[in-house]
Coordinates of C-alpha atoms and ligand atoms in Angstrom, one line a residue:
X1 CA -11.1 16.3 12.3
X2 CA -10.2 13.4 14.1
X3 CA -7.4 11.9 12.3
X4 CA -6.2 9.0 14.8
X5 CA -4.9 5.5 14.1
X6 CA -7.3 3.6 14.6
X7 CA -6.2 -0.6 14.8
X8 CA -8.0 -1.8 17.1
X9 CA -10.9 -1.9 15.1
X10 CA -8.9 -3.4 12.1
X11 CA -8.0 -6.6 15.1
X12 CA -11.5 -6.7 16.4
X13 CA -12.8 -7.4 13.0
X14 CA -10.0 -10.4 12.4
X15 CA -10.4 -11.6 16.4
X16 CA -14.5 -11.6 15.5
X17 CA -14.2 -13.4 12.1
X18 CA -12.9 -16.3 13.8
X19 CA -15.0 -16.1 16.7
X20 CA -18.1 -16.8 14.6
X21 CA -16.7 -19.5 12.6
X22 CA -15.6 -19.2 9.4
X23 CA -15.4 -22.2 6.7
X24 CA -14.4 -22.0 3.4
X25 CA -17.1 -21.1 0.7
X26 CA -19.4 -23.1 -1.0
X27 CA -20.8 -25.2 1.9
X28 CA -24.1 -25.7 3.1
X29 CA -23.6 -24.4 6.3
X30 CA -23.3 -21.5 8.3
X31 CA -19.4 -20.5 9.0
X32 CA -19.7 -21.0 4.7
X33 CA -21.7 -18.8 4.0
X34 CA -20.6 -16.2 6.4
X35 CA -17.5 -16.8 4.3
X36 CA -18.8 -15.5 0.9
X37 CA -20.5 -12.7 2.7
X38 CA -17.3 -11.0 4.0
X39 CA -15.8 -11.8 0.5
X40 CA -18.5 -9.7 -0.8
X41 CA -18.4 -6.9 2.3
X42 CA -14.2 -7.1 1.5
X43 CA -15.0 -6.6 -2.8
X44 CA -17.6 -3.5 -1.6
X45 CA -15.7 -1.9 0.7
X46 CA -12.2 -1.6 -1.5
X47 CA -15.0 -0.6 -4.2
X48 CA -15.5 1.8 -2.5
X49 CA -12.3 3.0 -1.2
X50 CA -11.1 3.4 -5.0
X51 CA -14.4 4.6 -6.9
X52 CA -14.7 0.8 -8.5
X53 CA -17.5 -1.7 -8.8
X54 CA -17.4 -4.8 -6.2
X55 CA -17.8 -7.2 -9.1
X56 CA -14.4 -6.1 -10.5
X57 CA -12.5 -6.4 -7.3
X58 CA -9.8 -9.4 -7.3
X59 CA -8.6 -10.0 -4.1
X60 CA -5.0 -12.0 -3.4
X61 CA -2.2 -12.2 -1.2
X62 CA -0.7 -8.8 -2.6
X63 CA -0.2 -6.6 -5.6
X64 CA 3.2 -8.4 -6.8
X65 CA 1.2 -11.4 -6.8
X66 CA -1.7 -10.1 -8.3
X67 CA 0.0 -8.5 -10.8
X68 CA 2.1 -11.4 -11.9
X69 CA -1.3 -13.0 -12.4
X70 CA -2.6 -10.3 -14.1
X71 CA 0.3 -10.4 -16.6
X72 CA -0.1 -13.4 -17.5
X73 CA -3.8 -13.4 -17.9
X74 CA -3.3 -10.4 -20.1
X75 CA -0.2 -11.5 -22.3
X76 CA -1.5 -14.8 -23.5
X77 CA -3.3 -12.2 -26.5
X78 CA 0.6 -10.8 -27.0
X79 CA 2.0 -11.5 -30.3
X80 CA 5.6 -11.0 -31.6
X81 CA 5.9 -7.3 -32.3
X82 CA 3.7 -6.2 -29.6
X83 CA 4.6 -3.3 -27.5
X84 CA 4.5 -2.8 -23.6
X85 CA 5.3 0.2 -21.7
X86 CA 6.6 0.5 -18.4
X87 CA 7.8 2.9 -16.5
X88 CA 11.5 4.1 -14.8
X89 CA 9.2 5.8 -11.9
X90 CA 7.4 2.4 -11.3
X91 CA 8.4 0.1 -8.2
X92 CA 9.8 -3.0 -9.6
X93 CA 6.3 -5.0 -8.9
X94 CA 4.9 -3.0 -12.0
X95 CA 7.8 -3.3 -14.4
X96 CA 9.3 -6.8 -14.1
X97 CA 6.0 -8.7 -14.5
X98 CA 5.3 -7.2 -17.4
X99 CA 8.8 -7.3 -19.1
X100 CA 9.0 -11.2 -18.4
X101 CA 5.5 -11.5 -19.8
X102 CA 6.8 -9.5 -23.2
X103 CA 10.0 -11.8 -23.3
X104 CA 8.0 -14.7 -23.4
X105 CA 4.8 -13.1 -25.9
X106 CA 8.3 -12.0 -28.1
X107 CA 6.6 -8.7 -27.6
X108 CA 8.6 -5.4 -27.2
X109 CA 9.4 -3.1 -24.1
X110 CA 9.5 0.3 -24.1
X111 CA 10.2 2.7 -21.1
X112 CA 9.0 6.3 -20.2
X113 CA 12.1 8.1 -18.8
X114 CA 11.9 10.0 -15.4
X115 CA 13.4 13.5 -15.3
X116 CA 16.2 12.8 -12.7
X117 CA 16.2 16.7 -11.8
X118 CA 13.0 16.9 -11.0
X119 CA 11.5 13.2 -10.3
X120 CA 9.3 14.1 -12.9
X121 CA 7.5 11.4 -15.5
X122 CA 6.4 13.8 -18.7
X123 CA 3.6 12.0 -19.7
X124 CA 3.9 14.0 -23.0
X125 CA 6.3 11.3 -24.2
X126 CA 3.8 9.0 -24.0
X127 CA 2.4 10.2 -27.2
X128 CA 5.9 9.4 -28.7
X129 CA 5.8 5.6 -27.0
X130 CA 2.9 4.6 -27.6
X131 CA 1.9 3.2 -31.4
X132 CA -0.5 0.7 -32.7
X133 CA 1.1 -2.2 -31.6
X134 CA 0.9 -1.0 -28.1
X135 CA -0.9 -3.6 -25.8
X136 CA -0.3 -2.7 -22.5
X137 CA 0.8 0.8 -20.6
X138 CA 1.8 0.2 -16.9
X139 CA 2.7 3.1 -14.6
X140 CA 2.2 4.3 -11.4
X141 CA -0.3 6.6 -9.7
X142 CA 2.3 7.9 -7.1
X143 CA 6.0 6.9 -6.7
X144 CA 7.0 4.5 -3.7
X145 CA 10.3 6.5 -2.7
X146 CA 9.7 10.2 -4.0
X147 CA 6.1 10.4 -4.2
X148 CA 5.9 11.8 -7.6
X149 CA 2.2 11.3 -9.2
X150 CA 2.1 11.3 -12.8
X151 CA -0.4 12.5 -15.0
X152 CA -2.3 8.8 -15.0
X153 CA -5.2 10.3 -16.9
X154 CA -3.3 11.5 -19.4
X155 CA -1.5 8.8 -20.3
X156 CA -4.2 6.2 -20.0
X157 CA -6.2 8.4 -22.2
X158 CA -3.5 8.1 -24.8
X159 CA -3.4 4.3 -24.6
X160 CA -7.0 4.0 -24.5
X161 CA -6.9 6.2 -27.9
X162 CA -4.6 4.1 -29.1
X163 CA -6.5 0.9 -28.5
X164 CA -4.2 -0.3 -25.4
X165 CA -4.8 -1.3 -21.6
X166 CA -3.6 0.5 -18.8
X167 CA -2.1 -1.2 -15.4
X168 CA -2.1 1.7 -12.5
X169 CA 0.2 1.0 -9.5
X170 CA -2.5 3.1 -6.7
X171 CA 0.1 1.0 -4.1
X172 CA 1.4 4.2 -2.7
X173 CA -1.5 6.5 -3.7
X174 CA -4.6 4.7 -2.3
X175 CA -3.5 6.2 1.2
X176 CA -2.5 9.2 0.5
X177 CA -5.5 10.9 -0.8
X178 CA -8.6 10.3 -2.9
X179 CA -8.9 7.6 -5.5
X180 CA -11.3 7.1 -8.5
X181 CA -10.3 4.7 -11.1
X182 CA -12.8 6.1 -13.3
X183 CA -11.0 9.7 -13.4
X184 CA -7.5 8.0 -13.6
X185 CA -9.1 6.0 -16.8
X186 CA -7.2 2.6 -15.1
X187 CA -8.4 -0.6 -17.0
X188 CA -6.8 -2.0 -14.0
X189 CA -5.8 0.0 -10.6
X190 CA -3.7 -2.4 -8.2
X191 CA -3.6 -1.6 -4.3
X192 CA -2.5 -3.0 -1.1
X193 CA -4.6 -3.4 1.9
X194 CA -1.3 -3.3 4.7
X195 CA -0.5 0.7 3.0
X196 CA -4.0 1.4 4.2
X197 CA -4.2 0.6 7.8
X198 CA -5.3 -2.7 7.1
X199 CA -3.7 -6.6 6.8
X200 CA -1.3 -8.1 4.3
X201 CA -3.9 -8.3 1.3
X202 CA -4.0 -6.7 -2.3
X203 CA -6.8 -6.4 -4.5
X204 CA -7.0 -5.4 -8.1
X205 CA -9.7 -3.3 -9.8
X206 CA -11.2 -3.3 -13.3
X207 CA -14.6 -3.4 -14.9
X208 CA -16.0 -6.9 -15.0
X209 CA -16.4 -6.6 -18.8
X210 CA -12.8 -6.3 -18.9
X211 CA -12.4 -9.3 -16.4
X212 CA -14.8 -11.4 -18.7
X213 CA -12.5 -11.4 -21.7
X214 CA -9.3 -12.7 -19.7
X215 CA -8.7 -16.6 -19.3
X216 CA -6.3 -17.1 -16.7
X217 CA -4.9 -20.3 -15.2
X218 CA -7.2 -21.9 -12.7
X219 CA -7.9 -24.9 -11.5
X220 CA -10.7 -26.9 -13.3
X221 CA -13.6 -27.1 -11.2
X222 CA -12.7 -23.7 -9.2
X223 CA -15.3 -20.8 -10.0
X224 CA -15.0 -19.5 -13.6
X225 CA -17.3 -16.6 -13.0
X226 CA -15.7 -13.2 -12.6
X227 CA -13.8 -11.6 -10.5
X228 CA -13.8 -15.4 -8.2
X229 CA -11.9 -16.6 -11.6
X230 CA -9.0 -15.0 -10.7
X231 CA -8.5 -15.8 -7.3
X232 CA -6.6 -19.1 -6.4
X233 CA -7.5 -21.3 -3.5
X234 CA -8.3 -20.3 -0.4
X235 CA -8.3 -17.2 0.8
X236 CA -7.4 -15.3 4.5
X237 CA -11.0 -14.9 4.9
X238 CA -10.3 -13.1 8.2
X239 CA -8.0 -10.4 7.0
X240 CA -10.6 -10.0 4.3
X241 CA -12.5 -8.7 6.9
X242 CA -10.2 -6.8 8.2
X243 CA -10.2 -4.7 5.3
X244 CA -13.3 -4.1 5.6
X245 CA -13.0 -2.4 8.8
X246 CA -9.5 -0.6 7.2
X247 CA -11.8 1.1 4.8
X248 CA -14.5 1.9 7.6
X249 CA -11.6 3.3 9.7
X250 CA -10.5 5.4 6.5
X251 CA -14.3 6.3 6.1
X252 CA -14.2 7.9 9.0
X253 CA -11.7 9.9 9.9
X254 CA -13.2 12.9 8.7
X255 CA -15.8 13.7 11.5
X256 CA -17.8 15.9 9.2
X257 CA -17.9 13.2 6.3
X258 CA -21.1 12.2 5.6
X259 CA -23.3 9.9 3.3
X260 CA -22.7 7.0 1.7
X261 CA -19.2 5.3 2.6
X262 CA -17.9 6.3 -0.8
X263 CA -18.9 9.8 -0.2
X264 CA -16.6 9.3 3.6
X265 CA -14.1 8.4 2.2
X266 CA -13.6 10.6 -0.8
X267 CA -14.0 13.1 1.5
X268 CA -12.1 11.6 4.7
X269 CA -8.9 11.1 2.5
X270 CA -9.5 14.7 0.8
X271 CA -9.0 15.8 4.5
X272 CA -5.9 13.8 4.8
X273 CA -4.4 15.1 1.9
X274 CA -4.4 18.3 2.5
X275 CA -3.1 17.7 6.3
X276 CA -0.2 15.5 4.8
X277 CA 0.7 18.0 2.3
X278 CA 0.8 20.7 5.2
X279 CA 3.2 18.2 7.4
X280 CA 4.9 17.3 4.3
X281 CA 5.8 21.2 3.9
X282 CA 7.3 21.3 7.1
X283 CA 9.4 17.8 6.7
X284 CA 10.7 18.9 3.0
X285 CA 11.4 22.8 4.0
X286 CA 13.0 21.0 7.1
X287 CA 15.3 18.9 5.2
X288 CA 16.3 21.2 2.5
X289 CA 17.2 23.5 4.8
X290 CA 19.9 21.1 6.2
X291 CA 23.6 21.2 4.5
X292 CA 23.8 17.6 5.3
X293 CA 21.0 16.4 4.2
X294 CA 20.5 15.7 0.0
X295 CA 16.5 15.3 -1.0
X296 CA 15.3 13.4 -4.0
X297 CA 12.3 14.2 -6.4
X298 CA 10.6 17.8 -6.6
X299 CA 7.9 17.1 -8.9
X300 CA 4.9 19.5 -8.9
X301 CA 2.4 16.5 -7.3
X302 CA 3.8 14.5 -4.8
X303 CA 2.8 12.0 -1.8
X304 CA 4.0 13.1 1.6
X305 CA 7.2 11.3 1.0
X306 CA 11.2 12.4 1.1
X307 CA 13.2 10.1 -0.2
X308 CA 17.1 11.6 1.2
X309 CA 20.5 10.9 2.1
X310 CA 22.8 12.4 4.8
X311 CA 26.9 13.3 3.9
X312 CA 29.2 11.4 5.4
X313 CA 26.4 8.6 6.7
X314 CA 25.2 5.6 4.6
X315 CA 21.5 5.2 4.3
X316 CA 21.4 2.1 6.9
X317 CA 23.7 4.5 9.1
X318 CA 20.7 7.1 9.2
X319 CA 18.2 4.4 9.1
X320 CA 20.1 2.9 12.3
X321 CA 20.1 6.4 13.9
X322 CA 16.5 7.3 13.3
X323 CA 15.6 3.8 14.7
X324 CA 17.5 4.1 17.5
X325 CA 15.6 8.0 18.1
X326 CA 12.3 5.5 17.4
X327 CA 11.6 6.9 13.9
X328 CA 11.0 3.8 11.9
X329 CA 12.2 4.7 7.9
X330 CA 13.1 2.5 5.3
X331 CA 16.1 2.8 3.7
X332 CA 17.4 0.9 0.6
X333 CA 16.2 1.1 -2.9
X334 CA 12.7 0.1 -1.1
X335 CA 12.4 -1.8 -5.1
X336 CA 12.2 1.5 -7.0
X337 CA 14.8 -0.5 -8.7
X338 CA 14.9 1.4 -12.0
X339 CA 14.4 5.0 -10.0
X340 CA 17.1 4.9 -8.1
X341 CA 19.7 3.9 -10.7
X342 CA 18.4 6.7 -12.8
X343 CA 19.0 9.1 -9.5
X344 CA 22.6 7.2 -9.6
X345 CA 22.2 6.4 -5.9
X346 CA 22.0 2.5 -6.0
X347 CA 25.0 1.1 -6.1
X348 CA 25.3 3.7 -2.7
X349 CA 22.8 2.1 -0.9
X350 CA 19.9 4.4 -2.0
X351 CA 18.7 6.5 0.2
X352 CA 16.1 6.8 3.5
X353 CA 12.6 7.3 2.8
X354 CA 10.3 8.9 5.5
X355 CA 6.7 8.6 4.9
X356 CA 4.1 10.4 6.3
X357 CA 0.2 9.7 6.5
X358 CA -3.0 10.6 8.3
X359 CA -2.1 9.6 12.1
X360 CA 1.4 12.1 11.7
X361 CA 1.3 15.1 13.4
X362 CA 3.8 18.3 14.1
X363 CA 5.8 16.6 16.9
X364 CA 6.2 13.4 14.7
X365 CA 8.3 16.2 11.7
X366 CA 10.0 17.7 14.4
X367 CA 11.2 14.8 16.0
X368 CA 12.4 13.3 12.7
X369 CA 14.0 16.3 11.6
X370 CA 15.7 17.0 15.1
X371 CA 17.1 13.3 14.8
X372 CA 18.4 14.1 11.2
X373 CA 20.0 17.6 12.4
X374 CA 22.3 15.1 15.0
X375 CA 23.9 13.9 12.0
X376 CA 25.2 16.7 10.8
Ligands
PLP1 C1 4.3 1.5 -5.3 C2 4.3 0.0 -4.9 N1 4.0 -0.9 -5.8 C3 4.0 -2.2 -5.5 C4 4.4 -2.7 -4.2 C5 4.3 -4.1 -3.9 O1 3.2 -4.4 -3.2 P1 3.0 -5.8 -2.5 O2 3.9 -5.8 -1.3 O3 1.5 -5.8 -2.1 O4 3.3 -6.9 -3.4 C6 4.8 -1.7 -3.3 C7 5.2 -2.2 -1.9 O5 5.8 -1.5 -1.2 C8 4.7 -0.4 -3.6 O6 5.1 0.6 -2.7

């Protein structure tokens, strides 16, 4: 299995876009219409990546953005007395939008609680959250600091029941593993091309149907056919193409993968699952095993991510160590906003997150976790 990183091919794709021309869409010439077909390639190839259909597939600068759009498409139907549900798990990109949208619809918010011992979000209370007058459910397919992964299918099959929407953050889970929107039950799965080896784009996925009975904002003589109605101005028609070859990359790193694209990379990104999960064994065991060292979030499905802190250090302290060792973390509430006040670490500075994905190997975990043993 050939799990390499592969960017050149993600530049080439950019550096070749321009090299043939592009123009913006709708012209009668050629660097036009090549234009609209890397749109298209860009709406196929992240339908494929998630299990979607291309004619569902808004692209935009990135999923806060999206979403914010999204919101406000969606809450112009909200009425006093609605409800919306968000999540204490969520990065703050799939909370805020929505709560600002209820403030303004007069509609009411409502939050699923995370189990602070175990990073945990019981979608069983779901059943207890959601009522009639619930409009909207938004939560997260995998947590951004300690990689928890709810049961989405669970709880979008209680909103759906109940005759609500469902937003699904898949910004930390689309590269972690396999994705199909149909199995989560997403009305609307959200993802950013830059978590998947590819440039600083987000797209978000729902049926066209669905797409057809939203009016958003848009300029007057701009498209009004779906998904284009979504999108405002121009777009980085380069890096849309870029994404393009992200997913082909991601397609492939499976050696044995074969068929369709689709069928790549459902199987590709099975295979870097499981390797992930084998590293990530190593990294957490690692940790744990540490006095020093304090992890966050043990939930029974998780990304490859530890989310920690380190006695005696601040989290930029480790994060300045690590650096300087050349382990690039984050550290910082990394805008799990909610999360990390219920863990009671933000007004601490958090924690450190280390991530690991496809291109990590052994010697990566060890030389993280000898560079955290130093501290102690
Ligand atoms: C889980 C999650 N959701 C949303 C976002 C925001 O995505 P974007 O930067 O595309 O707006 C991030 C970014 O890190 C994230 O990790």
């Amino acid at each position: 299995m050939a799990l390499a990183f592969d960017v050149t091919r993600v530049r080439a794709a950019i550096s070749a876009a321009y090299q043939a021309g592009i123009g913006n869409s709708g012209g009668a010439f050629p660097a036009s219409a090549r234009a609209v077909a890397i749109t298209q390639s860009c709406r196929e190839a992240v339908a494929d990546l998630v299990g979607g259909d291309p004619g569902g597939v808004v692209l935009g600068p990135n999923m806060t953005t999206l979403t914010y759009r999204m919101a406000g498409a969606l809450a112009r139907t909200w009425r006093a007395g609605d409800q919306v549900i968000v999540s204490r798990l969520d990065h703050d990109a799939n909370v805020r939008p929505w709560i600002q949208a209820a403030e303004r619809a007069g509609a009411v918010v409502r939050w699923a609680e995370v189990d602070p011992a175990t990073g945990e979000l019981p979608a069983a209370q779901y059943a207890a959250l959601i009522g009639d007058r619930t409009r909207l459910v938004a939560v997260t397919a995998a947590s951004n600091v300690i990689g928890t992964r709810p049961d989405v299918a669970a709880i979008t099959g209680m909103a759906r029941a109940a005759g609500a929407l469902s937003y699904v953050d898949g910004v930390h889970a689309t590269p972690h593993g396999p994705v199909d929107v149909g199995s989560l039950g997403a009305d609307f799965y959200a993802t950013s091309a830059y978590k998947w080896s590819g440039p600083h784009i987000g797209a978000v996925v729902a049926s066209p149907a669905m797409l057809e009975t939203l009016l958003p904002d848009k300029l007057v003589p701009a498209p009004d056919s779906v998904p284009e109605r979504f999108e405002l101005g121009t777009p980085p028609f380069a890096d849309l193409a870029g994404a393009v070859a992200a997913v082909d990359h991601l397609a492939g790193l499976d050696d044995a993968a074969a068929g369709q694209r689709r069928q790549r990379v459902v199987a590709s990104m099975t295979a870097a699952e499981a390797h992930e999960q084998r590293l990530f064994g190593v990294l957490i065991g690692g940790l744990d095993a540490m006095r020093h060292v304090t992890t966050y979030g043990k939930a029974a499905r998780r990304t490859a991510t530890a989310f920690f802190t380190v006695a005696g250090k601040t989290p930029q302290q480790v994060a300045d160590h690590l650096a300087s060792r050349k382990v690039n973390v984050w550290n910082g509430d990394n805008y799990a906003w909610e999360l990390t006040g219920v863990l009671g670490i933000r007004e601490t500075g958090s924690a450190v997150r280390a991530g690991l994905v496809h291109y990590n190997d052994e010697s990566d975990v060890n030389h993280l976790l000898e560079a955290v043993a130093e501290l102690g």
